[in-house]
mmCIF file of C-alpha atoms in Angstrom:
data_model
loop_
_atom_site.group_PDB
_atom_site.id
_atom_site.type_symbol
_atom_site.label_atom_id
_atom_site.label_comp_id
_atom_site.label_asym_id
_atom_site.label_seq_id
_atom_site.Cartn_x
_atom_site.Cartn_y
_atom_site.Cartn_z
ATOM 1 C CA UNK Y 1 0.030 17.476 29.150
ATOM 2 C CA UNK Y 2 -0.994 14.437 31.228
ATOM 3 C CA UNK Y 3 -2.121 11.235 29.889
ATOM 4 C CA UNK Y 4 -1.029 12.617 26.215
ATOM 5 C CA UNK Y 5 -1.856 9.898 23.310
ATOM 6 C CA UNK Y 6 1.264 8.300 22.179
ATOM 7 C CA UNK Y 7 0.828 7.058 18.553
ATOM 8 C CA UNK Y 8 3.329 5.194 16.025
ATOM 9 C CA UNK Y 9 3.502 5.688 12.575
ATOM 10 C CA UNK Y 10 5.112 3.185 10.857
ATOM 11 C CA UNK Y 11 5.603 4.978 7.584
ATOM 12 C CA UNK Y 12 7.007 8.633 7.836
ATOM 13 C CA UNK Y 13 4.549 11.291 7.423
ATOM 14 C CA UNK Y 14 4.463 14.526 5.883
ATOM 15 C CA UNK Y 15 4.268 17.834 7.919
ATOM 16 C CA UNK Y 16 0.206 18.313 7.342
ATOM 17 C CA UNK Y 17 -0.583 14.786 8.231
ATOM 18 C CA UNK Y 18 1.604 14.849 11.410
ATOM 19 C CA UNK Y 19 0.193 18.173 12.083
ATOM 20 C CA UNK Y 20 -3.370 16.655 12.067
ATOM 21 C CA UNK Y 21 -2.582 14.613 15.460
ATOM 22 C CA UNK Y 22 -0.671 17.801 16.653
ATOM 23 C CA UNK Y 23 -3.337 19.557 16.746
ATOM 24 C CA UNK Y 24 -5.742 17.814 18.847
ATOM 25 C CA UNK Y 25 -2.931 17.321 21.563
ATOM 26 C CA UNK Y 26 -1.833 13.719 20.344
ATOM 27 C CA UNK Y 27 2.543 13.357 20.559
ATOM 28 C CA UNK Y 28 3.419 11.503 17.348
ATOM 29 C CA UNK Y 29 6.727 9.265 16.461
ATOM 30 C CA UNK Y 30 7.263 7.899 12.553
ATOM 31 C CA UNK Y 31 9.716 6.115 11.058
ATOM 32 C CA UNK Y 32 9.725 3.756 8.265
ATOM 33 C CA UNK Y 33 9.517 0.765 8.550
ATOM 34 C CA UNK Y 34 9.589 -0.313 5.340
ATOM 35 C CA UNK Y 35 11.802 0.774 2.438
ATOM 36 C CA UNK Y 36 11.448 0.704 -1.452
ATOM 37 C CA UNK Y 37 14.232 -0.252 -4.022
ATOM 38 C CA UNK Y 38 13.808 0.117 -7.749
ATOM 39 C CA UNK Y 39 14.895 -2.444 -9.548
ATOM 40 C CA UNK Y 40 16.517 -2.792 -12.915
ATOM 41 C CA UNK Y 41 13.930 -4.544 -15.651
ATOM 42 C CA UNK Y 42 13.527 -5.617 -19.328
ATOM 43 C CA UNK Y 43 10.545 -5.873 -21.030
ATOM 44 C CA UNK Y 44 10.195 -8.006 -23.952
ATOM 45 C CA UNK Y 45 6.392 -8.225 -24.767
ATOM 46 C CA UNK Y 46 3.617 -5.637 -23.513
ATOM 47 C CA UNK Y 47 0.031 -7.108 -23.174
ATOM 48 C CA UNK Y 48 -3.381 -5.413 -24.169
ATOM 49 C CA UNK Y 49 -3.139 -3.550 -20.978
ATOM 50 C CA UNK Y 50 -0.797 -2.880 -17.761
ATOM 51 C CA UNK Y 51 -1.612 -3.586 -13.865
ATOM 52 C CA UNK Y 52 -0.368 -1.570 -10.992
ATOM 53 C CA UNK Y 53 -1.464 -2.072 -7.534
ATOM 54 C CA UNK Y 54 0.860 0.111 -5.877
ATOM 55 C CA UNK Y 55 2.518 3.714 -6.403
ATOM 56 C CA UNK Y 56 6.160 2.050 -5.780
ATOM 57 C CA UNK Y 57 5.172 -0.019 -9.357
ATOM 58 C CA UNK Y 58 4.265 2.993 -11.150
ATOM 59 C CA UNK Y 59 7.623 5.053 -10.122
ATOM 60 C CA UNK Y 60 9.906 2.124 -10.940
ATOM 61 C CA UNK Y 61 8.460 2.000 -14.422
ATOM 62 C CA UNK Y 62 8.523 5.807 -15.073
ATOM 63 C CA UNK Y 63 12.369 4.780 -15.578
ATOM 64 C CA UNK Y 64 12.163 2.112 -17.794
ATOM 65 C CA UNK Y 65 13.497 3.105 -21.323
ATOM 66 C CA UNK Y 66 9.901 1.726 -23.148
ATOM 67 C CA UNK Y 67 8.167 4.455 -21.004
ATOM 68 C CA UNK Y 68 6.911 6.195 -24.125
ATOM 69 C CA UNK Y 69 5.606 2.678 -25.680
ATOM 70 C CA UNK Y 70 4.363 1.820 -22.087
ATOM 71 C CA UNK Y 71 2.027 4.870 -22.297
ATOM 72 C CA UNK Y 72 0.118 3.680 -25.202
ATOM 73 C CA UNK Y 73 -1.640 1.123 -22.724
ATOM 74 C CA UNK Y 74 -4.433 1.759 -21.076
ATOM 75 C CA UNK Y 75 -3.886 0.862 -17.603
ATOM 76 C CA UNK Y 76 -5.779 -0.948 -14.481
ATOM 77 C CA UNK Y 77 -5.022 -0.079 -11.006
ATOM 78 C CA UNK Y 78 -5.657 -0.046 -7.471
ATOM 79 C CA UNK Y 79 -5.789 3.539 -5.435
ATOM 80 C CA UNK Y 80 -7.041 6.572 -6.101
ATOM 81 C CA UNK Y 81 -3.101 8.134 -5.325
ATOM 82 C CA UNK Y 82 -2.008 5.179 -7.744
ATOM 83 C CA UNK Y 83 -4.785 6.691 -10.517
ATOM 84 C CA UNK Y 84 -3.829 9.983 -10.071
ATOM 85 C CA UNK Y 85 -0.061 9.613 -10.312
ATOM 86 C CA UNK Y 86 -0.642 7.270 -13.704
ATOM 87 C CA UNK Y 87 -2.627 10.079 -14.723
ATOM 88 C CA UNK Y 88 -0.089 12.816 -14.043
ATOM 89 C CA UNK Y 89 2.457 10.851 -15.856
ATOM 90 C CA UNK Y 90 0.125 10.680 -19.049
ATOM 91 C CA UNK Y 91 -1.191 7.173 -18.778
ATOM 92 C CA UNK Y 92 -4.947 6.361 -19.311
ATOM 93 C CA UNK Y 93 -6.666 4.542 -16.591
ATOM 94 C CA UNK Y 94 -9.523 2.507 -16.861
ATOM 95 C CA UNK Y 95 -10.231 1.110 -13.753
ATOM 96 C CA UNK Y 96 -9.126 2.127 -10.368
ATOM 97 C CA UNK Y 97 -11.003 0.431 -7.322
ATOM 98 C CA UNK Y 98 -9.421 0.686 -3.746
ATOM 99 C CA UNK Y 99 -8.549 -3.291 -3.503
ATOM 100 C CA UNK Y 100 -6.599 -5.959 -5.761
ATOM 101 C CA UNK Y 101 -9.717 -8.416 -5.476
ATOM 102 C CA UNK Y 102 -12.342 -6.036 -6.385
ATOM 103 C CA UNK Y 103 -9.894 -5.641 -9.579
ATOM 104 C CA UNK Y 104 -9.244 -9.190 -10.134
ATOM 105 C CA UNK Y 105 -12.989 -9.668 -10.196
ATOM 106 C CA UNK Y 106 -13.897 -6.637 -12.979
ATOM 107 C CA UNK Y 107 -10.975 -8.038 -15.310
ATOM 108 C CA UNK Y 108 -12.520 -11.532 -14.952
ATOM 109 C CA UNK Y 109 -15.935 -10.544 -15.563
ATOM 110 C CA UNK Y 110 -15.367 -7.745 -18.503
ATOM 111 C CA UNK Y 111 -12.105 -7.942 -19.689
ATOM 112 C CA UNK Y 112 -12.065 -12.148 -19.833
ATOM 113 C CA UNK Y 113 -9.769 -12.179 -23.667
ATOM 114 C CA UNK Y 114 -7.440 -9.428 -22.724
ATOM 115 C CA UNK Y 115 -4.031 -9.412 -22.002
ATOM 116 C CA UNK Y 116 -2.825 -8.128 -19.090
ATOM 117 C CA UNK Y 117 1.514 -6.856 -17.994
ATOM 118 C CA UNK Y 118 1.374 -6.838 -14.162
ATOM 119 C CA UNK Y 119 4.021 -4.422 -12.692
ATOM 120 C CA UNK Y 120 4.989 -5.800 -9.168
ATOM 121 C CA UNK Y 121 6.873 -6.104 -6.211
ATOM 122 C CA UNK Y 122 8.751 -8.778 -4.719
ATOM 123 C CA UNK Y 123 6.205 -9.103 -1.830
ATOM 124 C CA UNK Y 124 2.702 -9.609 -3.950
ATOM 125 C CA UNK Y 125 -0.343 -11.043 -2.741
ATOM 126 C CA UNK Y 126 -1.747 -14.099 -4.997
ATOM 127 C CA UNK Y 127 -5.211 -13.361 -4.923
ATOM 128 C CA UNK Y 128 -5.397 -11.171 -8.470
ATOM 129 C CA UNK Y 129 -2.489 -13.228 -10.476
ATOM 130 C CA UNK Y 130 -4.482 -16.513 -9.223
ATOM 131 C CA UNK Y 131 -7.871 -15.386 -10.116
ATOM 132 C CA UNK Y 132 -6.867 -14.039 -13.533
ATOM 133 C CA UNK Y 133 -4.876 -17.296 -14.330
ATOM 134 C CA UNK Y 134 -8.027 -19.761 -12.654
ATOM 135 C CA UNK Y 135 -9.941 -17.705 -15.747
ATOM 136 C CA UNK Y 136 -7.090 -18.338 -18.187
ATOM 137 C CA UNK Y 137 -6.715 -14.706 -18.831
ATOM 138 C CA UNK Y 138 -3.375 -13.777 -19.972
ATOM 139 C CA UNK Y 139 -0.730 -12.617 -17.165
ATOM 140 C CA UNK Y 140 2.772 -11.656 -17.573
ATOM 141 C CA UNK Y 141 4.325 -10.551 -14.091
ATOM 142 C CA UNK Y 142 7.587 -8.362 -13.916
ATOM 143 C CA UNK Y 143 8.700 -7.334 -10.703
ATOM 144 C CA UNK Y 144 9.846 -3.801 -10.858
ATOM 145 C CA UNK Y 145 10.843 -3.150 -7.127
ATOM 146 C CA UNK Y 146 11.687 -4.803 -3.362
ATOM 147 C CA UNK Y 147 10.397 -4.135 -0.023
ATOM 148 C CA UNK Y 148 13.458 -4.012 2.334
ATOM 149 C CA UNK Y 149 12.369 -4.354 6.315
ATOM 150 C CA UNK Y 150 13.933 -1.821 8.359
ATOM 151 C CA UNK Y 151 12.882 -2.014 11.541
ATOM 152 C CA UNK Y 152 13.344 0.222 14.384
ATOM 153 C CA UNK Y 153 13.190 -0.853 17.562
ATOM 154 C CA UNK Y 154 10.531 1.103 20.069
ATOM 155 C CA UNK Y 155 11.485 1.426 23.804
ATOM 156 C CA UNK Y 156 8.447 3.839 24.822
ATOM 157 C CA UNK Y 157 5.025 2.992 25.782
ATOM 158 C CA UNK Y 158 2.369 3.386 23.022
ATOM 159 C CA UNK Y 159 -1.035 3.962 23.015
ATOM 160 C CA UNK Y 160 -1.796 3.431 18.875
ATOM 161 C CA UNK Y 161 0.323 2.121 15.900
ATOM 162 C CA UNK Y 162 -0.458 3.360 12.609
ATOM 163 C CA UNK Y 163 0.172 0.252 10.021
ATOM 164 C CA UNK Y 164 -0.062 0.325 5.968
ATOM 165 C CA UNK Y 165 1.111 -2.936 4.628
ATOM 166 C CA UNK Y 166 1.766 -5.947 6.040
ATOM 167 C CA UNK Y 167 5.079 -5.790 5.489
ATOM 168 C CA UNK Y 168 5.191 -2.974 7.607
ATOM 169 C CA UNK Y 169 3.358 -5.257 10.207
ATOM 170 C CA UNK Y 170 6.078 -7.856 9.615
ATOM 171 C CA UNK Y 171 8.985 -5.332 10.320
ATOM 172 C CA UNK Y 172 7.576 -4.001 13.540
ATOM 173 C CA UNK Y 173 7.089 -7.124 15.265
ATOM 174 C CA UNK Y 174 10.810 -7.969 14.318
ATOM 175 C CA UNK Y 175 11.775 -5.765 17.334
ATOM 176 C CA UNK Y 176 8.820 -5.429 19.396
ATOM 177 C CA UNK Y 177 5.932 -6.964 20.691
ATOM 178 C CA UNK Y 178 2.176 -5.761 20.359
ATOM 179 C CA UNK Y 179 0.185 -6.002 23.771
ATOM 180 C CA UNK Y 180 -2.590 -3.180 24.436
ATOM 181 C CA UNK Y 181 -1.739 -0.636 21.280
ATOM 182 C CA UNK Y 182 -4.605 0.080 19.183
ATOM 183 C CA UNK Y 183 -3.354 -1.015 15.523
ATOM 184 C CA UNK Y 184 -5.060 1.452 13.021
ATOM 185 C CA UNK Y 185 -4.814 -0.087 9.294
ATOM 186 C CA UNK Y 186 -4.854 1.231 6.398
ATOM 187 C CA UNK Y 187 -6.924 -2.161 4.969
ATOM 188 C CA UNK Y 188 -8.546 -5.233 5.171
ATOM 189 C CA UNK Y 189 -5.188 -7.317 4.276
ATOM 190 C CA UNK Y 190 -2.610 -5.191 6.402
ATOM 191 C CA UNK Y 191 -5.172 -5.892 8.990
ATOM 192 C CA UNK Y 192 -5.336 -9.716 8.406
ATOM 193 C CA UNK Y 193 -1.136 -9.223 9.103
ATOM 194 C CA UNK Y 194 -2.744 -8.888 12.907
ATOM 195 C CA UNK Y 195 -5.094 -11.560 13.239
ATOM 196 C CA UNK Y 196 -3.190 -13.290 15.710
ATOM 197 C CA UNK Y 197 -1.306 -10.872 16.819
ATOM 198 C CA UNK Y 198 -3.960 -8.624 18.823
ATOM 199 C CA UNK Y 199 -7.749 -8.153 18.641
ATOM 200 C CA UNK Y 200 -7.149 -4.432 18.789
ATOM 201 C CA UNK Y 201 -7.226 -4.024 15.084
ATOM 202 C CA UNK Y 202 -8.995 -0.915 13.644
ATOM 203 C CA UNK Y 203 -9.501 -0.496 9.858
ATOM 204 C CA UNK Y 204 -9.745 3.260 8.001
ATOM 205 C CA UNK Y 205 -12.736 3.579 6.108
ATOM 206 C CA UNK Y 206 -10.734 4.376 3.089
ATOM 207 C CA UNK Y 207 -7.695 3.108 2.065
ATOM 208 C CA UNK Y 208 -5.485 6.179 2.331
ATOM 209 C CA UNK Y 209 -2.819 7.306 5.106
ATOM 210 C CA UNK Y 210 -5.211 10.516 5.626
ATOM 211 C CA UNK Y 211 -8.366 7.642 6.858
ATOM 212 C CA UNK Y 212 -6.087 5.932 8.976
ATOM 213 C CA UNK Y 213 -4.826 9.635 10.944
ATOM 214 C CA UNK Y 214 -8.653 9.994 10.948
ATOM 215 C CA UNK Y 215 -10.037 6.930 12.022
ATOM 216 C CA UNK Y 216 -7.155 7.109 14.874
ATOM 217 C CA UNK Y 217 -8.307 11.022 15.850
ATOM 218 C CA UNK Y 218 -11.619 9.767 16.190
ATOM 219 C CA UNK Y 219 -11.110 6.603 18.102
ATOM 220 C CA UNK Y 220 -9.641 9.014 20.966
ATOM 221 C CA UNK Y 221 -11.580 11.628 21.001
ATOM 222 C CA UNK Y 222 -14.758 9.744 21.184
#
């Protein structure tokens, strides 16, 4: 096929998504660029309620030994696949919107003299810790995993990178450079990773892997 769309996906996808770009004639690379490590944890006090932002969180604490008493809490989160995975595990969630401010802001405005157990990673934005602690609402932070950058370095030309974090930003450009690629994003903040990186920055309309292959279809077949 001539001219065939290259695209990049810097997290490793599973055989439907790929499939999806298959099918309308697009040749597709992933690799991860990014990898998770559980980390070991104590937990001496549990607030009124627990905070996940991220899947990674919620698996590292399945294997904590207070999982039972951890279940008791009614949790806040950010994701829809984060929701659903609390949910599978038996955890009751309260509030799920797609981004860590929109969180920070509910908690501040309803839940202003709860307590709040934050299950993290090493790499964390600031902007719900800071707004819950500018509103003196109780925060305890335990980081329950790391983000390890493994980069791979890409010796093809490229027509589109597929991003989801910014750390997965950060690993890519440890071994290559960004020029005319289209960078598809998962969000507003992997985005922001870009902003002076390329003005060819394309956000999904919903924060999921499956908006990002979508947004990306579209953008080419358009």
């Amino acid at each position: 096929m001539q001219n065939q769309i290259r695209i990049l996906s810097t997290k490793k996808l599973s055989e439907r998504q790929k499939q999806q770009m298959l099918n309308v004639g697009f040749s597709v690379f992933d690799e991860d660029f990014i990898s998770i490590q559980s980390k070991n944890f104590d937990i001496e006090k549990i607030n009124d309620c627990l905070i996940f932002t991220s899947q990674n969180a919620v698996e590292s604490v399945l294997r904590n030994k207070k999982i039972n008493e951890l279940k008791t809490k009614k949790c806040f989160c950010v994701g829809e696949k984060t929701k659903e995975l609390l949910e599978e595990n038996d955890f009751e969630v309260l509030v799920n919107p797609e981004y860590a401010a929109e969180l920070a802001s509910i908690i501040c405005n309803n839940y202003p003299k709860t307590s709040f157990t934050f299950f993290c990673g090493n790499v964390r934005r600031d902007v719900l810790p800071d707004a819950l602690r500018l509103m003196e609402i109780k925060l305890d932070e335990i980081e329950v995993y790391e983000t390890v950058l493994t980069t791979h370095k890409i010796d093809f030309p490229l027509d589109g990178i597929l991003f989801f974090s910014p750390s997965g930003v950060e690993s890519y450009l440890k071994e290559n450079k960004i020029e005319d690629e289209n960078c598809f994003c998962i969000g507003n903040t992997t985005a922001e990773a870009l902003k002076y990186v390329t003005p060819n920055r394309i956000i999904a309309n919903q924060p999921n892997i499956e908006s990002v292959i979508m947004k990306c279809i579209e953008n080419y077949k358009n």
